[in-house]
PDB file of C-alpha atoms in Angstrom:
ATOM      1  CA  MET U  21      82.171 138.353 152.996  1.00  0.00           C
ATOM      2  CA  GLU U  22      81.907 142.145 153.106  1.00  0.00           C
ATOM      3  CA  GLU U  23      81.450 143.850 156.467  1.00  0.00           C
ATOM      4  CA  ILE U  24      78.261 145.886 156.890  1.00  0.00           C
ATOM      5  CA  LYS U  25      78.839 149.611 157.406  1.00  0.00           C
ATOM      6  CA  MET U  26      76.833 150.818 160.412  1.00  0.00           C
ATOM      7  CA  LEU U  27      75.483 154.382 160.313  1.00  0.00           C
ATOM      8  CA  TRP U  28      74.244 154.383 163.919  1.00  0.00           C
ATOM      9  CA  LYS U  29      74.291 152.126 166.943  1.00  0.00           C
ATOM     10  CA  ASP U  30      73.138 152.339 170.543  1.00  0.00           C
ATOM     11  CA  ARG U  31      71.928 150.192 173.423  1.00  0.00           C
ATOM     12  CA  ARG U  32      68.705 150.247 175.326  1.00  0.00           C
ATOM     13  CA  ARG U  33      69.383 152.434 178.334  1.00  0.00           C
ATOM     14  CA  ARG U  34      68.315 152.239 181.956  1.00  0.00           C
ATOM     15  CA  LEU U  35      68.402 155.485 183.912  1.00  0.00           C
ATOM     16  CA  GLY U  36      70.240 156.973 180.942  1.00  0.00           C
ATOM     17  CA  LEU U  37      73.051 154.399 181.095  1.00  0.00           C
ATOM     18  CA  PRO U  38      73.687 151.594 178.551  1.00  0.00           C
ATOM     19  CA  LEU U  39      73.142 148.805 181.105  1.00  0.00           C
ATOM     20  CA  SER U  40      71.288 146.429 178.825  1.00  0.00           C
ATOM     21  CA  PHE U  41      71.909 143.499 176.529  1.00  0.00           C
ATOM     22  CA  THR U  42      69.637 144.961 173.833  1.00  0.00           C
ATOM     23  CA  ARG U  43      71.580 146.587 171.010  1.00  0.00           C
ATOM     24  CA  TYR U  44      70.294 148.503 167.993  1.00  0.00           C
ATOM     25  CA  HIS U  45      72.143 149.126 164.713  1.00  0.00           C
ATOM     26  CA  LEU U  46      71.266 150.972 161.508  1.00  0.00           C
ATOM     27  CA  SER U  47      72.948 150.208 158.201  1.00  0.00           C
ATOM     28  CA  GLU U  48      72.245 151.720 154.790  1.00  0.00           C
ATOM     29  CA  ASP U  49      69.414 149.270 154.134  1.00  0.00           C
ATOM     30  CA  ARG U  50      68.429 147.583 157.444  1.00  0.00           C
ATOM     31  CA  ILE U  51      67.655 148.132 161.114  1.00  0.00           C
ATOM     32  CA  PHE U  52      68.956 145.449 163.478  1.00  0.00           C
ATOM     33  CA  CYS U  53      67.824 144.578 167.004  1.00  0.00           C
ATOM     34  CA  GLU U  54      70.032 142.151 168.923  1.00  0.00           C
ATOM     35  CA  LYS U  55      69.020 140.841 172.354  1.00  0.00           C
ATOM     36  CA  GLY U  56      70.764 138.612 174.841  1.00  0.00           C
ATOM     37  CA  LEU U  57      74.089 137.867 176.447  1.00  0.00           C
ATOM     38  CA  LEU U  58      74.642 134.114 176.114  1.00  0.00           C
ATOM     39  CA  ASN U  59      71.721 133.257 173.864  1.00  0.00           C
ATOM     40  CA  LEU U  60      71.494 135.881 171.134  1.00  0.00           C
ATOM     41  CA  HIS U  61      68.393 136.734 169.145  1.00  0.00           C
ATOM     42  CA  GLU U  62      68.808 139.085 166.187  1.00  0.00           C
ATOM     43  CA  GLU U  63      65.936 140.575 164.207  1.00  0.00           C
ATOM     44  CA  GLU U  64      66.173 142.937 161.253  1.00  0.00           C
ATOM     45  CA  ILE U  65      63.836 145.085 159.210  1.00  0.00           C
ATOM     46  CA  LEU U  66      64.609 146.044 155.631  1.00  0.00           C
ATOM     47  CA  LEU U  67      64.301 149.828 155.386  1.00  0.00           C
ATOM     48  CA  TYR U  68      62.202 149.785 152.232  1.00  0.00           C
ATOM     49  CA  ARG U  69      59.515 148.033 154.326  1.00  0.00           C
ATOM     50  CA  VAL U  70      59.270 150.865 156.872  1.00  0.00           C
ATOM     51  CA  ARG U  71      55.817 152.451 156.665  1.00  0.00           C
ATOM     52  CA  ASP U  72      55.826 154.944 159.532  1.00  0.00           C
ATOM     53  CA  LEU U  73      57.965 156.302 162.359  1.00  0.00           C
ATOM     54  CA  GLU U  74      56.812 157.508 165.759  1.00  0.00           C
ATOM     55  CA  LEU U  75      58.679 159.291 168.566  1.00  0.00           C
ATOM     56  CA  LYS U  76      57.756 158.776 172.225  1.00  0.00           C
ATOM     57  CA  ARG U  77      59.308 160.636 175.152  1.00  0.00           C
ATOM     58  CA  SER U  78      57.789 160.259 178.600  1.00  0.00           C
ATOM     59  CA  LEU U  79      58.683 162.595 181.445  1.00  0.00           C
ATOM     60  CA  GLY U  80      61.089 160.014 182.876  1.00  0.00           C
ATOM     61  CA  GLN U  81      62.763 159.553 179.492  1.00  0.00           C
ATOM     62  CA  ARG U  82      63.154 163.314 179.078  1.00  0.00           C
ATOM     63  CA  ILE U  83      64.728 163.575 182.533  1.00  0.00           C
ATOM     64  CA  PHE U  84      67.371 160.973 181.561  1.00  0.00           C
ATOM     65  CA  GLY U  85      67.873 162.370 178.034  1.00  0.00           C
ATOM     66  CA  VAL U  86      66.470 159.382 176.156  1.00  0.00           C
ATOM     67  CA  GLY U  87      63.367 158.479 174.148  1.00  0.00           C
ATOM     68  CA  SER U  88      61.836 155.720 172.052  1.00  0.00           C
ATOM     69  CA  VAL U  89      61.393 155.500 168.290  1.00  0.00           C
ATOM     70  CA  MET U  90      58.637 153.199 167.066  1.00  0.00           C
ATOM     71  CA  VAL U  91      59.331 151.767 163.597  1.00  0.00           C
ATOM     72  CA  HIS U  92      56.139 150.516 161.910  1.00  0.00           C
ATOM     73  CA  SER U  93      56.833 148.220 158.975  1.00  0.00           C
ATOM     74  CA  SER U  94      55.320 145.640 156.656  1.00  0.00           C
ATOM     75  CA  ASP U  95      57.773 143.041 158.023  1.00  0.00           C
ATOM     76  CA  LYS U  96      55.921 139.829 158.920  1.00  0.00           C
ATOM     77  CA  THR U  97      57.987 138.764 161.935  1.00  0.00           C
ATOM     78  CA  MET U  98      58.387 142.228 163.468  1.00  0.00           C
ATOM     79  CA  PRO U  99      55.742 144.717 162.284  1.00  0.00           C
ATOM     80  CA  ILE U 100      56.646 147.132 165.095  1.00  0.00           C
ATOM     81  CA  LEU U 101      60.179 147.606 166.373  1.00  0.00           C
ATOM     82  CA  GLU U 102      60.617 149.831 169.397  1.00  0.00           C
ATOM     83  CA  LEU U 103      64.056 151.365 169.733  1.00  0.00           C
ATOM     84  CA  LYS U 104      63.550 151.866 173.446  1.00  0.00           C
ATOM     85  CA  ASN U 105      65.374 154.386 175.642  1.00  0.00           C
ATOM     86  CA  ILE U 106      67.935 155.543 173.084  1.00  0.00           C
ATOM     87  CA  ARG U 107      69.994 158.743 173.069  1.00  0.00           C
ATOM     88  CA  ASN U 108      69.046 161.525 170.627  1.00  0.00           C
ATOM     89  CA  PRO U 109      65.737 159.925 169.552  1.00  0.00           C
ATOM     90  CA  LYS U 110      64.755 162.856 167.279  1.00  0.00           C
ATOM     91  CA  GLY U 111      68.036 162.639 165.376  1.00  0.00           C
ATOM     92  CA  VAL U 112      67.754 158.848 165.089  1.00  0.00           C
ATOM     93  CA  LYS U 113      64.179 159.117 163.800  1.00  0.00           C
ATOM     94  CA  GLU U 114      65.311 161.615 161.159  1.00  0.00           C
ATOM     95  CA  LEU U 115      68.265 159.408 160.165  1.00  0.00           C
ATOM     96  CA  ILE U 116      65.972 156.375 159.784  1.00  0.00           C
ATOM     97  CA  TYR U 117      63.533 158.474 157.733  1.00  0.00           C
ATOM     98  CA  ARG U 118      66.265 159.634 155.342  1.00  0.00           C
ATOM     99  CA  GLN U 119      67.704 156.138 154.956  1.00  0.00           C
ATOM    100  CA  THR U 120      64.219 154.710 154.413  1.00  0.00           C
ATOM    101  CA  GLU U 121      63.519 157.212 151.627  1.00  0.00           C
ATOM    102  CA  ALA U 122      66.911 156.513 150.032  1.00  0.00           C
ATOM    103  CA  SER U 123      66.284 152.765 150.202  1.00  0.00           C
ATOM    104  CA  LYS U 124      62.850 153.119 148.587  1.00  0.00           C
ATOM    105  CA  ASP U 125      64.283 155.387 145.873  1.00  0.00           C
ATOM    106  CA  ALA U 126      67.078 152.890 145.163  1.00  0.00           C
ATOM    107  CA  ARG U 127      64.487 150.151 144.676  1.00  0.00           C
ATOM    108  CA  ARG U 128      62.153 152.505 142.780  1.00  0.00           C
ATOM    109  CA  MET U 129      59.431 151.746 145.307  1.00  0.00           C
ATOM    110  CA  ARG U 130      56.614 154.044 146.299  1.00  0.00           C
ATOM    111  CA  ALA U 131      53.571 152.848 148.176  1.00  0.00           C
ATOM    112  CA  MET U 132      50.164 154.204 147.251  1.00  0.00           C
ATOM    113  CA  GLU U 133      48.248 155.600 150.150  1.00  0.00           C
ATOM    114  CA  PHE U 134      44.510 156.075 150.327  1.00  0.00           C
ATOM    115  CA  VAL U 135      43.723 159.520 151.604  1.00  0.00           C
ATOM    116  CA  GLY U 136      40.157 159.791 152.836  1.00  0.00           C
ATOM    117  CA  ASN U 137      38.154 162.986 152.818  1.00  0.00           C
ATOM    118  CA  GLY U 138      35.863 161.945 155.653  1.00  0.00           C
ATOM    119  CA  HIS U 139      33.266 160.311 153.366  1.00  0.00           C
ATOM    120  CA  ASP U 140      32.634 156.600 153.079  1.00  0.00           C
ATOM    121  CA  CYS U 141      33.222 155.067 149.653  1.00  0.00           C
ATOM    122  CA  HIS U 142      30.915 152.189 148.897  1.00  0.00           C
ATOM    123  CA  HIS U 143      30.546 149.933 145.888  1.00  0.00           C
ATOM    124  CA  ASP U 144      27.265 150.510 144.012  1.00  0.00           C
ATOM    125  CA  GLY U 145      26.289 146.837 144.240  1.00  0.00           C
ATOM    126  CA  ALA U 146      23.739 145.555 146.700  1.00  0.00           C
ATOM    127  CA  GLY U 147      24.247 143.260 149.651  1.00  0.00           C
ATOM    128  CA  ASP U 148      27.314 142.414 151.719  1.00  0.00           C
ATOM    129  CA  ASP U 149      29.879 143.093 149.005  1.00  0.00           C
ATOM    130  CA  ASP U 150      30.017 146.862 149.697  1.00  0.00           C
ATOM    131  CA  LEU U 151      33.582 148.109 149.525  1.00  0.00           C
ATOM    132  CA  ASP U 152      34.581 150.445 152.346  1.00  0.00           C
ATOM    133  CA  LEU U 153      38.078 151.954 152.058  1.00  0.00           C
ATOM    134  CA  ASP U 154      38.267 152.228 155.846  1.00  0.00           C
ATOM    135  CA  ASP U 155      38.196 148.409 156.049  1.00  0.00           C
ATOM    136  CA  MET U 156      41.266 148.055 153.812  1.00  0.00           C
ATOM    137  CA  GLY U 157      43.680 148.785 156.661  1.00  0.00           C
ATOM    138  CA  SER U 158      45.343 151.731 154.961  1.00  0.00           C
TER     139      SER U 158
END
């Protein structure tokens, strides 16, 4: 079995130090989150399923040189993965973004997005079957 090449790895940090049993890894096509010392739980998100990335840095996180990257995905078991208290969160977010785009390009996948212009779009029919794009969860 071929070993997976990791592009990035870190641990959840406390007071800026890696004193946690939560580990994060990024490969060319997946993000891994492993928790535990004796009993391990590992979750992964395929990068082509990533829909959005978010960066959070509280005052305390900035003081200790860490931040959190929120990975929003279409994964059923883990729709939101928080890479909490990691070093260089801006760089990690950018790395995940680039790998996500490369993964989607490799699979020839592009998601259509509905871009609203502030107006409601309704079906011309009468009754309860009006179609509102805001209700589609885009």
